[in-house]
Amino acid sequence: MSETINYSYNFNSEVQKKGEGVDLFLSQFSEIQKGVSPCFFWGKLINPFIISRCLITLSNVVKSSFNLSPFELALLKDPIVTAGNQKIRFEGFSHCAGVYARVDILEKGHNGEFLENGTTNVDFNQPMLSALGGVGRSGNMALSIGKKEVGIQTDDKKVIERKVPLPNKWIKGLTTVQHYMSQSDEYFTFNKLQTLQLFKSIPKGKVKADYYLIKRGNKAIFSPVKSTNALLVGGIHRLNLVTL
């Protein structure tokens, strides 16, 4: 048996000049034969209320920064969307790249079809955020992900967001996140009640000092005092994005 692996690409990777900048186009190869469908995924989401709130939180992270003006923050709200391996992933960074957020919809979270694996990057504009905010606990939501757009269909609205360029700093950030997470270990696991109590203990306003995540009995809290088995949390005020 030969140890040589042959790769076949559909086109050459290339760099194209565009205005004052450049675009990098990388050809891809997959050991799984890909089709030519423009759609990566379409189907119904199992728990649209929870997913819609998660996506709104993700959008809050992406449009946030800790070194930009409110006007500059309002211009930032585009997540990366990936479909493949029976999972759907939405992810993004704050503009200062100090916060990374990810929403994974696993196999039990959807009832749909993966036509191809792929990734796109779209803006979440106000119509999309309004549609997500209008999903009730008993509501329905269908999701479609394509090469050039992402769309949702709720009980009363249909919104489509078009593909936009991926920020250059996000490319480096995605590599850094994967490296960091590969070296991370699970430290605590909390149920819903413990998680709600934990986030209520986040101090308000901007906190310069480090805090520590500790567990006392069955209750988890953030504390400014270090103790045995405490987990260091820097920039704790950034976690307030989850409670908005």
Tab-separated table of C-alpha atoms in Angstrom:
chain	number	residue	atom	x	y	z
A	1	MET	CA	0.000	0.000	0.000
A	2	SER	CA	1.411	3.357	-1.014
A	3	GLU	CA	2.036	5.956	1.722
A	4	THR	CA	1.601	8.782	-0.780
A	5	ILE	CA	-1.581	10.859	-0.547
A	6	ASN	CA	-2.636	12.770	-3.650
A	7	TYR	CA	-4.673	15.956	-3.289
A	8	SER	CA	-6.832	17.394	-6.043
A	9	TYR	CA	-7.939	21.029	-5.897
A	10	ASN	CA	-10.671	22.659	-7.953
A	11	PHE	CA	-8.651	25.867	-8.465
A	12	ASN	CA	-5.326	27.459	-7.555
A	13	SER	CA	-4.911	29.441	-4.338
A	14	GLU	CA	-4.184	33.074	-5.145
A	15	VAL	CA	-3.816	36.608	-3.808
A	16	GLN	CA	-5.835	39.325	-5.537
A	17	LYS	CA	-5.321	43.065	-5.129
A	18	LYS	CA	-8.479	44.936	-4.180
A	19	GLY	CA	-8.213	48.700	-3.801
A	20	GLU	CA	-5.565	49.413	-1.191
A	21	GLY	CA	-5.673	45.887	0.221
A	22	VAL	CA	-5.484	42.276	-0.917
A	23	ASP	CA	-7.797	39.255	-0.775
A	24	LEU	CA	-6.468	35.754	-0.137
A	25	PHE	CA	-8.363	32.877	-1.776
A	26	LEU	CA	-7.366	29.396	-0.599
A	27	SER	CA	-8.425	26.360	-2.567
A	28	GLN	CA	-9.781	23.460	-0.527
A	29	PHE	CA	-9.574	19.688	-0.610
A	30	SER	CA	-11.816	17.219	1.142
A	31	GLU	CA	-11.459	13.465	1.397
A	32	ILE	CA	-15.259	13.455	1.271
A	33	GLN	CA	-16.552	14.237	-2.191
A	34	LYS	CA	-18.303	17.587	-2.224
A	35	GLY	CA	-21.217	18.539	-4.410
A	36	VAL	CA	-22.004	21.851	-6.036
A	37	SER	CA	-24.994	22.858	-3.903
A	38	PRO	CA	-24.991	26.543	-2.839
A	39	CYS	CA	-26.702	25.517	0.414
A	40	PHE	CA	-24.802	23.997	3.336
A	41	PHE	CA	-27.747	23.355	5.668
A	42	TRP	CA	-31.456	23.904	5.915
A	43	GLY	CA	-33.907	22.684	8.510
A	44	LYS	CA	-35.900	23.355	11.647
A	45	LEU	CA	-34.327	24.165	15.014
A	46	ILE	CA	-35.502	22.093	17.980
A	47	ASN	CA	-35.290	24.798	20.676
A	48	PRO	CA	-35.534	28.118	18.809
A	49	PHE	CA	-36.170	30.253	21.911
A	50	ILE	CA	-32.890	29.301	23.579
A	51	ILE	CA	-30.945	29.401	20.310
A	52	SER	CA	-32.302	32.840	19.370
A	53	ARG	CA	-31.255	34.258	22.770
A	54	CYS	CA	-27.808	32.713	22.359
A	55	LEU	CA	-27.427	34.316	18.934
A	56	ILE	CA	-28.494	37.711	20.301
A	57	THR	CA	-25.853	37.354	23.020
A	58	LEU	CA	-23.273	36.423	20.386
A	59	SER	CA	-24.212	39.544	18.432
A	60	ASN	CA	-23.782	41.634	21.603
A	61	VAL	CA	-20.265	40.240	21.971
A	62	VAL	CA	-19.324	40.941	18.358
A	63	LYS	CA	-20.527	44.542	18.439
A	64	SER	CA	-18.760	45.186	21.748
A	65	SER	CA	-15.299	46.487	22.424
A	66	PHE	CA	-13.452	47.848	25.376
A	67	ASN	CA	-11.495	50.457	23.457
A	68	LEU	CA	-13.946	51.862	20.865
A	69	SER	CA	-16.532	54.648	20.871
A	70	PRO	CA	-20.293	53.840	20.955
A	71	PHE	CA	-20.553	54.916	17.282
A	72	GLU	CA	-17.819	52.476	16.237
A	73	LEU	CA	-19.427	49.687	18.258
A	74	ALA	CA	-22.717	50.096	16.382
A	75	LEU	CA	-20.997	49.146	13.116
A	76	LEU	CA	-19.856	45.695	14.292
A	77	LYS	CA	-22.174	42.709	14.375
A	78	ASP	CA	-21.086	39.959	11.998
A	79	PRO	CA	-20.682	36.328	13.154
A	80	ILE	CA	-18.990	33.434	11.350
A	81	VAL	CA	-21.383	30.575	10.531
A	82	THR	CA	-20.159	27.012	9.881
A	83	ALA	CA	-22.193	23.932	8.951
A	84	GLY	CA	-20.817	20.398	8.877
A	85	ASN	CA	-20.406	17.105	10.710
A	86	GLN	CA	-24.034	17.351	11.887
A	87	LYS	CA	-23.237	20.564	13.788
A	88	ILE	CA	-23.912	24.264	13.236
A	89	ARG	CA	-21.528	26.793	14.729
A	90	PHE	CA	-21.893	30.542	15.130
A	91	GLU	CA	-18.809	32.343	16.456
A	92	GLY	CA	-17.259	35.767	16.665
A	93	PHE	CA	-14.927	38.137	18.471
A	94	SER	CA	-15.405	41.515	20.045
A	95	HIS	CA	-13.730	44.159	17.908
A	96	CYS	CA	-10.878	44.486	20.393
A	97	ALA	CA	-10.430	40.678	20.071
A	98	GLY	CA	-10.518	40.443	23.858
A	99	VAL	CA	-13.686	38.327	23.964
A	100	TYR	CA	-14.550	35.224	21.927
A	101	ALA	CA	-18.065	33.748	21.861
A	102	ARG	CA	-19.447	30.623	20.225
A	103	VAL	CA	-22.878	29.036	19.862
A	104	ASP	CA	-22.889	25.361	18.847
A	105	ILE	CA	-26.104	23.702	17.708
A	106	LEU	CA	-25.435	19.987	18.071
A	107	GLU	CA	-27.114	17.060	16.348
A	108	LYS	CA	-30.032	16.947	18.809
A	109	GLY	CA	-30.650	20.686	18.385
A	110	HIS	CA	-31.893	20.618	14.810
A	111	ASN	CA	-33.972	18.612	12.409
A	112	GLY	CA	-32.493	19.345	9.021
A	113	GLU	CA	-30.219	18.292	6.195
A	114	PHE	CA	-26.527	19.007	5.613
A	115	LEU	CA	-26.062	19.252	1.865
A	116	GLU	CA	-22.412	20.304	2.120
A	117	ASN	CA	-19.829	21.408	4.672
A	118	GLY	CA	-18.978	25.086	4.549
A	119	THR	CA	-18.449	28.426	6.252
A	120	THR	CA	-19.736	31.925	5.594
A	121	ASN	CA	-19.639	35.291	7.336
A	122	VAL	CA	-22.686	37.570	7.551
A	123	ASP	CA	-23.924	40.718	9.282
A	124	PHE	CA	-26.671	40.468	11.904
A	125	ASN	CA	-28.563	43.674	11.158
A	126	GLN	CA	-31.558	45.004	13.074
A	127	PRO	CA	-34.187	43.016	11.113
A	128	MET	CA	-32.372	39.781	12.012
A	129	LEU	CA	-32.018	40.772	15.671
A	130	SER	CA	-35.694	41.783	15.817
A	131	ALA	CA	-36.750	38.448	14.328
A	132	LEU	CA	-34.607	36.547	16.836
A	133	GLY	CA	-35.963	38.634	19.698
A	134	GLY	CA	-39.523	37.873	18.607
A	135	VAL	CA	-39.155	34.082	18.913
A	136	GLY	CA	-41.293	32.886	21.829
A	137	ARG	CA	-40.869	29.857	24.047
A	138	SER	CA	-43.340	27.930	21.907
A	139	GLY	CA	-42.267	29.499	18.622
A	140	ASN	CA	-40.724	27.922	15.542
A	141	MET	CA	-37.624	28.822	13.563
A	142	ALA	CA	-36.107	27.351	10.413
A	143	LEU	CA	-32.504	28.065	9.442
A	144	SER	CA	-30.728	28.012	6.086
A	145	ILE	CA	-26.978	28.435	5.600
A	146	GLY	CA	-25.469	28.953	2.171
A	147	LYS	CA	-22.231	30.082	0.581
A	148	LYS	CA	-23.438	33.668	0.244
A	149	GLU	CA	-26.220	34.068	2.813
A	150	VAL	CA	-27.821	32.948	6.073
A	151	GLY	CA	-31.590	33.058	6.518
A	152	ILE	CA	-34.143	32.354	9.218
A	153	GLN	CA	-37.891	31.817	8.996
A	154	THR	CA	-39.925	32.372	12.179
A	155	ASP	CA	-43.686	32.171	12.659
A	156	ASP	CA	-44.175	35.660	11.214
A	157	LYS	CA	-40.867	36.817	9.700
A	158	LYS	CA	-38.317	35.804	7.085
A	159	VAL	CA	-34.895	37.451	7.159
A	160	ILE	CA	-31.863	36.859	4.938
A	161	GLU	CA	-28.386	38.240	5.667
A	162	ARG	CA	-25.792	38.404	2.882
A	163	LYS	CA	-22.137	37.407	3.067
A	164	VAL	CA	-19.650	40.101	4.103
A	165	PRO	CA	-15.815	40.125	4.227
A	166	LEU	CA	-14.180	38.437	7.217
A	167	PRO	CA	-12.152	40.858	9.392
A	168	ASN	CA	-8.435	40.157	9.043
A	169	LYS	CA	-7.801	40.089	12.785
A	170	TRP	CA	-10.424	37.334	13.171
A	171	ILE	CA	-8.363	34.949	11.039
A	172	LYS	CA	-5.481	35.135	13.495
A	173	GLY	CA	-7.905	35.043	16.414
A	174	LEU	CA	-9.539	31.814	15.253
A	175	THR	CA	-6.155	30.082	15.129
A	176	THR	CA	-5.271	31.359	18.591
A	177	VAL	CA	-8.585	30.184	20.047
A	178	GLN	CA	-8.144	26.655	18.711
A	179	HIS	CA	-4.640	26.464	20.164
A	180	TYR	CA	-5.825	27.793	23.520
A	181	MET	CA	-8.825	25.484	23.752
A	182	SER	CA	-6.738	22.417	22.851
A	183	GLN	CA	-4.761	23.040	26.039
A	184	SER	CA	-7.809	23.692	28.245
A	185	ASP	CA	-9.315	21.282	30.736
A	186	GLU	CA	-12.820	21.117	32.198
A	187	TYR	CA	-12.675	22.588	35.703
A	188	PHE	CA	-16.277	23.121	36.806
A	189	THR	CA	-19.686	21.933	35.624
A	190	PHE	CA	-22.830	23.784	36.716
A	191	ASN	CA	-26.548	23.160	36.352
A	192	LYS	CA	-29.015	25.866	35.302
A	193	LEU	CA	-29.706	27.170	38.826
A	194	GLN	CA	-26.012	27.310	39.723
A	195	THR	CA	-25.259	29.155	36.490
A	196	LEU	CA	-27.965	31.763	37.120
A	197	GLN	CA	-26.679	32.333	40.655
A	198	LEU	CA	-23.119	32.581	39.369
A	199	PHE	CA	-23.851	35.296	36.836
A	200	LYS	CA	-25.801	37.293	39.408
A	201	SER	CA	-22.560	37.545	41.380
A	202	ILE	CA	-20.739	39.382	38.552
A	203	PRO	CA	-19.824	42.871	39.852
A	204	LYS	CA	-21.346	45.795	37.974
A	205	GLY	CA	-19.271	48.360	36.145
A	206	LYS	CA	-15.657	48.063	35.018
A	207	VAL	CA	-13.536	46.045	37.450
A	208	LYS	CA	-9.743	46.408	37.274
A	209	ALA	CA	-8.843	43.750	39.851
A	210	ASP	CA	-8.830	40.017	39.108
A	211	TYR	CA	-11.655	37.859	40.424
A	212	TYR	CA	-11.798	34.155	41.233
A	213	LEU	CA	-14.407	31.550	40.417
A	214	ILE	CA	-14.981	29.432	43.512
A	215	LYS	CA	-17.476	26.835	44.628
A	216	ARG	CA	-18.873	26.796	48.152
A	217	GLY	CA	-20.966	23.713	48.710
A	218	ASN	CA	-23.375	23.596	45.771
A	219	LYS	CA	-23.097	27.311	45.014
A	220	ALA	CA	-20.629	28.895	42.588
A	221	ILE	CA	-19.669	32.562	42.910
A	222	PHE	CA	-17.149	35.100	41.652
A	223	SER	CA	-15.052	36.438	44.505
A	224	PRO	CA	-12.221	39.008	44.746
A	225	VAL	CA	-10.575	36.781	47.365
A	226	LYS	CA	-8.429	33.855	46.257
A	227	SER	CA	-9.040	30.516	47.936
A	228	THR	CA	-8.168	26.837	47.494
A	229	ASN	CA	-9.136	25.430	44.067
A	230	ALA	CA	-10.148	28.898	42.865
A	231	LEU	CA	-10.052	29.645	39.117
A	232	LEU	CA	-8.570	33.009	38.113
A	233	VAL	CA	-10.878	35.194	35.970
A	234	GLY	CA	-9.395	38.360	34.471
A	235	GLY	CA	-11.553	41.135	33.012
A	236	ILE	CA	-14.675	39.787	34.698
A	237	HIS	CA	-16.761	42.806	33.636
A	238	ARG	CA	-16.714	41.412	30.105
A	239	LEU	CA	-18.948	38.536	31.221
A	240	ASN	CA	-21.760	41.062	31.703
A	241	LEU	CA	-22.294	40.708	27.940
A	242	VAL	CA	-24.004	37.387	28.703
A	243	THR	CA	-26.524	39.040	31.032
A	244	LEU	CA	-27.671	41.802	28.666
